[in-house]
mmCIF file of C-alpha atoms in Angstrom:
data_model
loop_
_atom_site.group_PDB
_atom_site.id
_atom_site.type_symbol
_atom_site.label_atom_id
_atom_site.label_comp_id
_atom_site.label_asym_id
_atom_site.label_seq_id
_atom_site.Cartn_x
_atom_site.Cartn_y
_atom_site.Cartn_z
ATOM 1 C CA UNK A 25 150.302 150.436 -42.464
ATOM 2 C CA UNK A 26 152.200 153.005 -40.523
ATOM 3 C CA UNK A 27 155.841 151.582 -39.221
ATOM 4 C CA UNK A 28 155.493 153.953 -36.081
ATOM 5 C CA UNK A 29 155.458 151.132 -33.107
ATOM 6 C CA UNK A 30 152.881 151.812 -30.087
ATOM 7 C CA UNK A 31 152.677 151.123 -26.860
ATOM 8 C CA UNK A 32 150.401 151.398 -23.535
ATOM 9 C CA UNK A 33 152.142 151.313 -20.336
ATOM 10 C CA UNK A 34 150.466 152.123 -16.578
ATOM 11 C CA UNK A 35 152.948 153.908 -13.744
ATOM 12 C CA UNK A 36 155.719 153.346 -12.107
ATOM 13 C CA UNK A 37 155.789 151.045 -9.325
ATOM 14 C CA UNK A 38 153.401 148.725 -11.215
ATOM 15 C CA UNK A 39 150.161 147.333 -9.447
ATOM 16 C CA UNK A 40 147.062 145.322 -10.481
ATOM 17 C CA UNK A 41 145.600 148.038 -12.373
ATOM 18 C CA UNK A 42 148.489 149.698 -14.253
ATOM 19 C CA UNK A 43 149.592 146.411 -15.429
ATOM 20 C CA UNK A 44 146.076 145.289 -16.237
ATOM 21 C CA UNK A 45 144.961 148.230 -17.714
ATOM 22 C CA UNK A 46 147.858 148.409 -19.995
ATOM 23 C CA UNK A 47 147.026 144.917 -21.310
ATOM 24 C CA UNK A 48 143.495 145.762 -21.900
ATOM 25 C CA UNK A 49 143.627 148.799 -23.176
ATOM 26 C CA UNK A 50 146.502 147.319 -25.919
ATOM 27 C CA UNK A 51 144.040 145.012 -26.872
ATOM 28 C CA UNK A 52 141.355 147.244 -27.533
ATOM 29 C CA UNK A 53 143.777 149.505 -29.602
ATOM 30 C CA UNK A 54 144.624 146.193 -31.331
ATOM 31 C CA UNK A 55 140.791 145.279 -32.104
ATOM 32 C CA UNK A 56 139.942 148.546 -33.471
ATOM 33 C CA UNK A 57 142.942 148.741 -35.875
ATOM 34 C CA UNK A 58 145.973 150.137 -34.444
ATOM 35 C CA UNK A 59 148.695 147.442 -33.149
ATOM 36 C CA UNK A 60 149.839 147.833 -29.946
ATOM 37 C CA UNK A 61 151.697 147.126 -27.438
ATOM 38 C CA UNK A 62 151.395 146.524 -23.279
ATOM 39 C CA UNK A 63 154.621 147.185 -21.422
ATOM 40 C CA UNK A 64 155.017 147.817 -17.979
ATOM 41 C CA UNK A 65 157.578 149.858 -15.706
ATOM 42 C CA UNK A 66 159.284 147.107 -13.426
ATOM 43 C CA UNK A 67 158.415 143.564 -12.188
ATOM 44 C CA UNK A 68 154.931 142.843 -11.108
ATOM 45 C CA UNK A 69 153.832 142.276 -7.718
ATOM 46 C CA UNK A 70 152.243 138.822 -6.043
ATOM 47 C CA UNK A 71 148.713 140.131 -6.547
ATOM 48 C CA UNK A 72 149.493 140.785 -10.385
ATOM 49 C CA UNK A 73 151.305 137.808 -10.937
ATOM 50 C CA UNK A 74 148.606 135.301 -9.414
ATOM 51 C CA UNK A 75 146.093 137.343 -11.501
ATOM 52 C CA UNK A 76 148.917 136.921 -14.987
ATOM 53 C CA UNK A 77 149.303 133.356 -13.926
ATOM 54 C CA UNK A 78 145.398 132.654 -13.239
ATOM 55 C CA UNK A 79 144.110 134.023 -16.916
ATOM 56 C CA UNK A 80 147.546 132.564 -18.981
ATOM 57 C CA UNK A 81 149.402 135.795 -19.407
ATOM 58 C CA UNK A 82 153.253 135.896 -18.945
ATOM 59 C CA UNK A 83 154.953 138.933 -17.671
ATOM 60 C CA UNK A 84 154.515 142.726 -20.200
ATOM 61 C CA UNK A 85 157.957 143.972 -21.000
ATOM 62 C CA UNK A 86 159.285 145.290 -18.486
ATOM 63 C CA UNK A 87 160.541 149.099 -19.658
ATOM 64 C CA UNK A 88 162.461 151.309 -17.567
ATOM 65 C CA UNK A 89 163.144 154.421 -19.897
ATOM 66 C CA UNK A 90 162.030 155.526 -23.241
ATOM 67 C CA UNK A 91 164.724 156.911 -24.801
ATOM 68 C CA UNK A 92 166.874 153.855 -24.147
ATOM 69 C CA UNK A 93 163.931 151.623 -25.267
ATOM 70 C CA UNK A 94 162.974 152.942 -28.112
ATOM 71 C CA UNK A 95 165.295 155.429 -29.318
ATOM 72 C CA UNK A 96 163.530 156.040 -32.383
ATOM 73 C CA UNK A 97 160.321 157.438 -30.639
ATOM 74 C CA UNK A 98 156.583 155.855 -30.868
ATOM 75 C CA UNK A 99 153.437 156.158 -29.894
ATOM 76 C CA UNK A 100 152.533 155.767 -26.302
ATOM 77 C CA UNK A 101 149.284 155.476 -24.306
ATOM 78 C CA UNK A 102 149.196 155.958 -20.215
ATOM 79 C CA UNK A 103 147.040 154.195 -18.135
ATOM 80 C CA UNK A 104 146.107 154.245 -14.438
ATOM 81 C CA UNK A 105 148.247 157.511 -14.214
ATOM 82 C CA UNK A 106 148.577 161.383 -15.286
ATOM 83 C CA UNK A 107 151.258 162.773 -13.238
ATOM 84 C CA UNK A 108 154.540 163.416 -14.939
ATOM 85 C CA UNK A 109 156.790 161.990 -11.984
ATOM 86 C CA UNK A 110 154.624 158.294 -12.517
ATOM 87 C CA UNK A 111 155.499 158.030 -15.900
ATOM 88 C CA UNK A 112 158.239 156.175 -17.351
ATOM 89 C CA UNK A 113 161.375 158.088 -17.482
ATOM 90 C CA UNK A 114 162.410 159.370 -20.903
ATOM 91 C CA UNK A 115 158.475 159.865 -22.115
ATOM 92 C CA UNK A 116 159.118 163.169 -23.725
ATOM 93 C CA UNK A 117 160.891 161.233 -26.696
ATOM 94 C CA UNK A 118 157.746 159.433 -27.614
ATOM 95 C CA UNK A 119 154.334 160.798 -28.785
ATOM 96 C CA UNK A 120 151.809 160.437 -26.317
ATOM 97 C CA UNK A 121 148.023 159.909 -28.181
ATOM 98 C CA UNK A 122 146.198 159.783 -24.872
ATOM 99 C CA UNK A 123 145.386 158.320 -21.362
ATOM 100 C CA UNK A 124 142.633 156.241 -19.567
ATOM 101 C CA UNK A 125 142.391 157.070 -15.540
ATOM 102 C CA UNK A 126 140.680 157.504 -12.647
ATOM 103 C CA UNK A 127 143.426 159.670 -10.582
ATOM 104 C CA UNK A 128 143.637 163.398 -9.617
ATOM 105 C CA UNK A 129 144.396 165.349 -12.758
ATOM 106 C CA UNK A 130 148.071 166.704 -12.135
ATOM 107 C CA UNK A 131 150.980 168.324 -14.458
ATOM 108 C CA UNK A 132 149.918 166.065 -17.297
ATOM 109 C CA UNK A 133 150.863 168.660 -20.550
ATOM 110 C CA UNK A 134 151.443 166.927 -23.622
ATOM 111 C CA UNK A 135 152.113 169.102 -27.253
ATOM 112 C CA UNK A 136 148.915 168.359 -29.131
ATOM 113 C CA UNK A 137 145.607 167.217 -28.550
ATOM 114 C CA UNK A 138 144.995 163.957 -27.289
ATOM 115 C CA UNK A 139 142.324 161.546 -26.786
ATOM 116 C CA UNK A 140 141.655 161.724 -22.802
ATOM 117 C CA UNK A 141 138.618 159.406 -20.787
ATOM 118 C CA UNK A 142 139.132 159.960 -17.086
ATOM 119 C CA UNK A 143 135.821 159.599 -14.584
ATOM 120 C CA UNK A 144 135.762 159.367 -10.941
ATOM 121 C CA UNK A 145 135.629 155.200 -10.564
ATOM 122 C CA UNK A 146 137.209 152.977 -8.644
ATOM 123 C CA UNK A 147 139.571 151.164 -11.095
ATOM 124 C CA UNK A 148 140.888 152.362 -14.549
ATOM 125 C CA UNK A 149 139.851 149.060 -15.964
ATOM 126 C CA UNK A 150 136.090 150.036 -14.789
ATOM 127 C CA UNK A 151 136.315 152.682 -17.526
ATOM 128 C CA UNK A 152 137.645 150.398 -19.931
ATOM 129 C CA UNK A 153 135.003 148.158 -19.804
ATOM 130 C CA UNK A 154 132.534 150.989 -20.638
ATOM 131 C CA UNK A 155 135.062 151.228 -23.606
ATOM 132 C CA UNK A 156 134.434 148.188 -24.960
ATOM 133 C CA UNK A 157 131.066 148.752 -24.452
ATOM 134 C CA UNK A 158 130.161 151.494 -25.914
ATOM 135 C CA UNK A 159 132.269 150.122 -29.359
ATOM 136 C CA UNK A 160 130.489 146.874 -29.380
ATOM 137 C CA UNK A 161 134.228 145.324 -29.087
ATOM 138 C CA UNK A 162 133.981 141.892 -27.447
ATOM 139 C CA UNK A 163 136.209 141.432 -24.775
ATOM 140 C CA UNK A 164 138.379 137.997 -24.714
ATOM 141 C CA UNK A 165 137.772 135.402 -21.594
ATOM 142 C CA UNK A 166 141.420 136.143 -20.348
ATOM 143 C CA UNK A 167 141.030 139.775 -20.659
ATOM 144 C CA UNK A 168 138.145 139.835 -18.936
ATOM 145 C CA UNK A 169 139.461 138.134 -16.462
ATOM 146 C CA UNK A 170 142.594 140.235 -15.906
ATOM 147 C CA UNK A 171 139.660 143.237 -16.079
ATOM 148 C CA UNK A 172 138.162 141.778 -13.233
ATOM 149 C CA UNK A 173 141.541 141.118 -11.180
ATOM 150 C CA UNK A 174 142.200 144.989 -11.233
ATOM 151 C CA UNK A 175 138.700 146.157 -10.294
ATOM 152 C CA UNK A 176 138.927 143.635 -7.089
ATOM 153 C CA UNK A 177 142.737 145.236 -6.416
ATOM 154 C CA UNK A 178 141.949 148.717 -6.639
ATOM 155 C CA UNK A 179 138.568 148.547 -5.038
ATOM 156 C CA UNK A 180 139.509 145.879 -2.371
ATOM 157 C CA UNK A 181 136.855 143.572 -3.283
ATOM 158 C CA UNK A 182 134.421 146.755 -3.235
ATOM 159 C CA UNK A 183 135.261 147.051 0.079
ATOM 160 C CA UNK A 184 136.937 150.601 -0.730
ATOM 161 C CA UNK A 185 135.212 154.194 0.100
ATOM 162 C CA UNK A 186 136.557 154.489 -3.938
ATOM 163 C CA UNK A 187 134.108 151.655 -5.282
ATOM 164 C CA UNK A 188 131.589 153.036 -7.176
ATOM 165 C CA UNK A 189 128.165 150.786 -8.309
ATOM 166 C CA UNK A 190 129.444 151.442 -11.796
ATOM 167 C CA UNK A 191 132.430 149.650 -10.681
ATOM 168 C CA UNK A 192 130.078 146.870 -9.301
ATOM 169 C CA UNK A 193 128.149 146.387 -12.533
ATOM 170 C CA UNK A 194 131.666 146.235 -14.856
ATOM 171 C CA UNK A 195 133.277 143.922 -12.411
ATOM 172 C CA UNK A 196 130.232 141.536 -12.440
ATOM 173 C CA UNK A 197 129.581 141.591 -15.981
ATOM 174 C CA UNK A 198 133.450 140.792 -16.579
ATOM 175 C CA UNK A 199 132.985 138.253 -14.312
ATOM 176 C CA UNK A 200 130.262 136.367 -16.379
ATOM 177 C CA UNK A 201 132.794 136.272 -19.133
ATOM 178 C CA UNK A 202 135.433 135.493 -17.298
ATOM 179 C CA UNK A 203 133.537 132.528 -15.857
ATOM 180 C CA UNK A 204 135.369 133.028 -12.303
ATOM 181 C CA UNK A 205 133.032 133.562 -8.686
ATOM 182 C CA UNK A 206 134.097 137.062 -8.006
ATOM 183 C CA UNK A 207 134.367 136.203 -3.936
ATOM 184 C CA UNK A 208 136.129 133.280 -4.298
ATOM 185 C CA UNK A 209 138.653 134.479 -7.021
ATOM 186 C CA UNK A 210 138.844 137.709 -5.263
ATOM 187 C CA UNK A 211 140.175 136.641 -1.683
ATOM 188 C CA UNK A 212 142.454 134.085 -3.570
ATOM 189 C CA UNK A 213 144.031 137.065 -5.829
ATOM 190 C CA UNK A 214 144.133 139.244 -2.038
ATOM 191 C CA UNK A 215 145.630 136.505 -0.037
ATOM 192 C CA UNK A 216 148.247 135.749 -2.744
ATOM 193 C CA UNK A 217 149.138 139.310 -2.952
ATOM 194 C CA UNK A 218 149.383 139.687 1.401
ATOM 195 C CA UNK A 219 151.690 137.281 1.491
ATOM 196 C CA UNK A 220 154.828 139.434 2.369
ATOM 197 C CA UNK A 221 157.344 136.960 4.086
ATOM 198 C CA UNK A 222 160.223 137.111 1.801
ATOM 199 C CA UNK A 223 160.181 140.768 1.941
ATOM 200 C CA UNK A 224 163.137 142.820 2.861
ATOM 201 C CA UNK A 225 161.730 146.574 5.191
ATOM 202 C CA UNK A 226 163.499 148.251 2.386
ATOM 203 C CA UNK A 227 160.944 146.592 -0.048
ATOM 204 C CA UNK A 228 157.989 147.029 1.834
ATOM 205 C CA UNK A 229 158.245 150.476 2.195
ATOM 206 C CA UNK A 230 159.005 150.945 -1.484
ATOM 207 C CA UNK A 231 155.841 148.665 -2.353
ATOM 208 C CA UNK A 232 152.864 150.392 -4.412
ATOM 209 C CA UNK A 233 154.785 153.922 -3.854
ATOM 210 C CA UNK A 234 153.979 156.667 -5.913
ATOM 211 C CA UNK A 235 155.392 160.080 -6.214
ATOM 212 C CA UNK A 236 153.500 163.348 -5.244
ATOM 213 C CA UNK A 237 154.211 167.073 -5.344
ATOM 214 C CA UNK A 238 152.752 170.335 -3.529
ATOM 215 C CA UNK A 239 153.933 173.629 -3.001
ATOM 216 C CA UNK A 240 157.459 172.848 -4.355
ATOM 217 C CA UNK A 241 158.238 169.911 -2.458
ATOM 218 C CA UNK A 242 157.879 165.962 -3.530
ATOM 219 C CA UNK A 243 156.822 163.238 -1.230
ATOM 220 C CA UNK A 244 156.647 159.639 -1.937
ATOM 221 C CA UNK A 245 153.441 157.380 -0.466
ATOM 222 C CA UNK A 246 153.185 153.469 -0.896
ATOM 223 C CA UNK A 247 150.705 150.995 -0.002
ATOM 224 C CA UNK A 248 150.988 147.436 1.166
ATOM 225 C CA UNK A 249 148.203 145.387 2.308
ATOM 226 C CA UNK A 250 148.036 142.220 4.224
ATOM 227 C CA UNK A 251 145.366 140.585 6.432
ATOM 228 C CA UNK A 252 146.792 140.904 9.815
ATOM 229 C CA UNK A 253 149.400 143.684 10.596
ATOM 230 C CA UNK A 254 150.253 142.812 13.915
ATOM 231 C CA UNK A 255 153.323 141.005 12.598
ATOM 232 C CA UNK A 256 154.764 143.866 10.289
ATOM 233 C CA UNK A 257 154.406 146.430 13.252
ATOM 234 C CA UNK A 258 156.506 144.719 15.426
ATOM 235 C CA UNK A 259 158.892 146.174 12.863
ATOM 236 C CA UNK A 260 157.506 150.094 12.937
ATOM 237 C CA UNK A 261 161.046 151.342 13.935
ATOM 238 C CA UNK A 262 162.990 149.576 10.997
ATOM 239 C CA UNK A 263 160.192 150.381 8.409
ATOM 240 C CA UNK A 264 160.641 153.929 9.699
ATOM 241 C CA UNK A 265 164.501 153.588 9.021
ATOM 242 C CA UNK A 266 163.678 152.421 5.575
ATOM 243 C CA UNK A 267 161.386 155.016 5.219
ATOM 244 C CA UNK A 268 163.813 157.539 6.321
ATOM 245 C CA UNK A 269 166.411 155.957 3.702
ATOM 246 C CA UNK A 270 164.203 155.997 1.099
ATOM 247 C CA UNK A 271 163.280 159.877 1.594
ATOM 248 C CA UNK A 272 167.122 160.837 2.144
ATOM 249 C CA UNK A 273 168.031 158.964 -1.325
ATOM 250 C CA UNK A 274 165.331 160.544 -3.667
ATOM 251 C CA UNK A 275 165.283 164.149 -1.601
ATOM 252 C CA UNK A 276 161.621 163.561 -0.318
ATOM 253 C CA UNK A 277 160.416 166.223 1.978
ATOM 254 C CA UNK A 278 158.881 163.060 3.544
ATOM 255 C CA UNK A 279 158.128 159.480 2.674
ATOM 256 C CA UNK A 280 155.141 157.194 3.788
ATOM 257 C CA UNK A 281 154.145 153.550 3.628
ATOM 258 C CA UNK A 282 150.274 153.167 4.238
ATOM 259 C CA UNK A 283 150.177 149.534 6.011
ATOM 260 C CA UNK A 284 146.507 148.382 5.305
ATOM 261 C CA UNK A 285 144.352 145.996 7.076
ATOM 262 C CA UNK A 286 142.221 144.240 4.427
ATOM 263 C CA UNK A 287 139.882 142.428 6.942
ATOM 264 C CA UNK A 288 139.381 145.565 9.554
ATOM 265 C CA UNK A 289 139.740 147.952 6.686
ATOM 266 C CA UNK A 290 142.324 150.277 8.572
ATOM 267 C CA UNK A 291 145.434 151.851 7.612
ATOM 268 C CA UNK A 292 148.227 152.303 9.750
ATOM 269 C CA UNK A 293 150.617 154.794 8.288
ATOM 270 C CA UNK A 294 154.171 155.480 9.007
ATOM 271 C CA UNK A 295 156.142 158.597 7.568
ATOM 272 C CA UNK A 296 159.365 159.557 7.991
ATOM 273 C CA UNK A 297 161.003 163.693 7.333
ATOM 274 C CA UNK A 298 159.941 166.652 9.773
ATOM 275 C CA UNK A 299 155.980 166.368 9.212
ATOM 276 C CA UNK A 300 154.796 166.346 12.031
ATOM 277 C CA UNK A 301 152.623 169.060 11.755
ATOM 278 C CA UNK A 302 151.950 168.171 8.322
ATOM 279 C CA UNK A 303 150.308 164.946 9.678
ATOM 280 C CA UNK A 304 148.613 166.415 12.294
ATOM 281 C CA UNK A 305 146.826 169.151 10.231
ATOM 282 C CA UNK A 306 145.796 165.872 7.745
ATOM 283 C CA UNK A 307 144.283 163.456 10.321
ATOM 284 C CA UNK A 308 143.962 165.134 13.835
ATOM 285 C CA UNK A 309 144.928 161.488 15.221
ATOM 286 C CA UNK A 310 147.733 161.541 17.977
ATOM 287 C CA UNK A 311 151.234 160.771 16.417
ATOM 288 C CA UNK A 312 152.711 157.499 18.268
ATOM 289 C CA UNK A 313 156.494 156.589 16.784
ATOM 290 C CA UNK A 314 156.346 158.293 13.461
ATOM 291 C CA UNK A 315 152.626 156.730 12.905
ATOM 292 C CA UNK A 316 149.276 157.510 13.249
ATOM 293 C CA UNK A 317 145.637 154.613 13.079
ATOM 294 C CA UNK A 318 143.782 155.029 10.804
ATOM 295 C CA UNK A 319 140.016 153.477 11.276
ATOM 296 C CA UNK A 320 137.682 152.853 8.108
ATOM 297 C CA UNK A 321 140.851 153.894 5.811
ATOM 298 C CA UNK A 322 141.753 152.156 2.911
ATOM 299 C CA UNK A 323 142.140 154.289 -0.385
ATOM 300 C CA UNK A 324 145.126 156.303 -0.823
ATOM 301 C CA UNK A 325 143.697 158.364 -3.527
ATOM 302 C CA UNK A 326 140.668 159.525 -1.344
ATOM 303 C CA UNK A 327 141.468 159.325 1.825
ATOM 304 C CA UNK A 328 145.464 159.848 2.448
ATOM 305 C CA UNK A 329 146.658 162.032 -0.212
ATOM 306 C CA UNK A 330 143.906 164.869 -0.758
ATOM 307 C CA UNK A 331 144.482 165.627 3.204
ATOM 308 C CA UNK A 332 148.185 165.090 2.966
ATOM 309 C CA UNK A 333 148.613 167.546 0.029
ATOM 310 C CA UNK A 334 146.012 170.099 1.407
ATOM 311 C CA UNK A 335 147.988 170.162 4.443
ATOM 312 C CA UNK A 336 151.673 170.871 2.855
ATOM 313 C CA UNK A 337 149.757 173.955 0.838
#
C-alpha cells in the first residue's frame, strides 16, 4: 500500500459541482482501489450546504494552498476545472494524475501523462455518472444524491442552454437511487441557495467568480442567482463599487458579476474597468450604468465568456 496521500479537489470559489464532484469522484477512486480524499478550496455556498445537509455529508476540508497543506506533496485529482488560475494555489508541489470536466480546455500543462475525461455536458458530475457506469461501480444513496444536487445547480434544473439529454438521463437515473422527486428537491436546493439577505455587495460580487485570461490580460466573472432581482438592482451602483474594488485589488482588466434570474431565465450583468467596448462588441445590447439585459441568458460558460473573451482578442 503506497503511503503517498491523494486527494480530489474542484476550483476555487467552490459551487455545487466542484464540491460535489470532488466527493464523488473520491469515492469512486476509493471503490476501485486507490484511497482518496475530497477537499475543497473555501467554505461552501447555501446551495451546497442544503444539498451536504440534505444527503448527511458535513463540510470537505477546506484547503487553501498546497504547499502549506501538504508539504510533503501527493497525489491530486481536479474536478469541475482546467485552468491554472482556478486551481488551488501551491498545485505545482503535488502530482496531478488527472481531471474530470466539462469547461473550455485552457493552460492546463501538467509533466507527465495523465488520465483526462472531459465532454461537452452540462455538469461534471454528468460525466461521472457515465464513470460509474461504464465500471459497473455502484453508486451509494448519498452520493447519488449529492450527484443529482450538482446536475440541478449547474444545469438550473435543465433549464440551462448547457443541459444536455445526457445530462437528463444521469440526473434521472441518480435520482431513482437517490429516492428524491427531482422537481421538488430541485427548487428546494435553488430557493435555499437564492436566499442572499445576509450578504454583504462585497460578497455578492465575489460569489461563484472565476478567473479568466485573453490576450495578456485577466478578468474575473461571478455568478449569483436568485428568483427575483428587482431587489439586488436597487443596489447596481454599490455592486458596481464592489466590483470596481474587487478589480483594483487583484489587477483585473475588468471584473463582472452575472446577476441571474432563475424564473425569467435572464442575466443582468454588471462590469466594472474601461470595457466598454469590450461589452459592446460581446452583446450588441445598449450599456445602461455599467450593465447590460440579458434575455434567455443563463450559462456563463456558453453564453458570457466565449463572447467576452472573443471580444478582448
Amino acid at each position: 500500500m503506497s503511503d503517498i496521500l491523494t486527494f480530489v479537489a474542484g476550483h476555487k470559489s467552490p459551487d455545487t459541482d466542484s464540491v460535489c464532484s470532488a466527493i464523488a469522484y473520491a469515492n469512486f477512486l476509493t471503490q476501485m482501489g486507490t484511497a482518496a480524499t475530497p477537499v475543497c478550496a473555501g467554505s461552501v455556498n447555501k446551495e451546497t450546504a442544503y444539498a451536504l445537509a440534505h444527503f448527511g455529508f458535513e463540510h470537505p476540508q477546506i484547503v487553501t494552498n498546497w504547499e502549506e497543506f501538504a508539504p510533503n506533496g501527493g497525489n491530486l485529482y481536479l474536478t469541475d476545472h482546467n485552468e491554472s488560475k482556478q486551481i488551488i494555489d501551491g498545485f505545482k508541489s503535488m502530482n496531478i494524475c488527472g481531471l474530470i470536466d466539462h469547461h473550455r480546455i485552457g493552460d492546463f500543462e501538467t509533466e507527465g501523462p495523465v488520465f483526462i475525461r472531459m465532454e461537452p455536458v452540462g455538469c461534471t458530475n454528468t460525466i461521472l455518472t457515465k464513470l460509474y457506469v461504464e465500471n459497473n461501480q455502484e453508486i451509494p444513496q448519498n452520493v447519488a444524491g449529492l450527484m443529482l444536487s450538482a446536475i440541478i445547480s449547474d444545469t438550473v434544473l435543465f433549464r440551462s442552454p448547457t443541459c444536455t439529454e445526457t445530462d437528463k438521463e444521469m440526473a434521472y437515473k441518480l435520482a431513482d437511487i437517490a429516492g428524491v422527486d427531482i422537481e421538488a428537491y430541485g427548487l428546494d436546493m435553488l430557493k435555499a441557495g437564492a436566499d442572499i439577505s445576509d450578504l454583504s455587495n462585497d460578497d455578492i460580487v465575489c460569489t461563484d467568480m472565476k478567473e479568466f485570461s485573453e490576450a495578456g490580460q485577466t478578468i474575473s466573472i461571478g455568478q449569483i442567482s436568485v428568483m427575483d432581482t428587482s431587489d439586488i438592482l436597487t443596489k447596481q451602483g454599490e455592486l458596481v463599487a464592489a466590483l470596481e474594488s474587487l478589480r483594483a485589488s487583484n489587477n483585473y482588466a475588468a471584473s463582472y458579476i452575472m446577476i441571474t434570474n432563475i424564473l425569467d431565465e435572464s442575466t443582468t450583468l454588471l462590469y466594472s474597468g474601461n470595457v466598454d467596448a469590450v461589452v459592446t462588441k460581446a452583446f450588441g445590447k445598449e450599456i445602461k450604468d455599467n450593465g447590460v439585459f440579458l434575455p434567455n441568458t443563463m450559462s456563463r460558460k456558453k453564453q458570457i465568456v466565449p463572447p467576452i473573451l472573443g471580444a478582448m482578442k
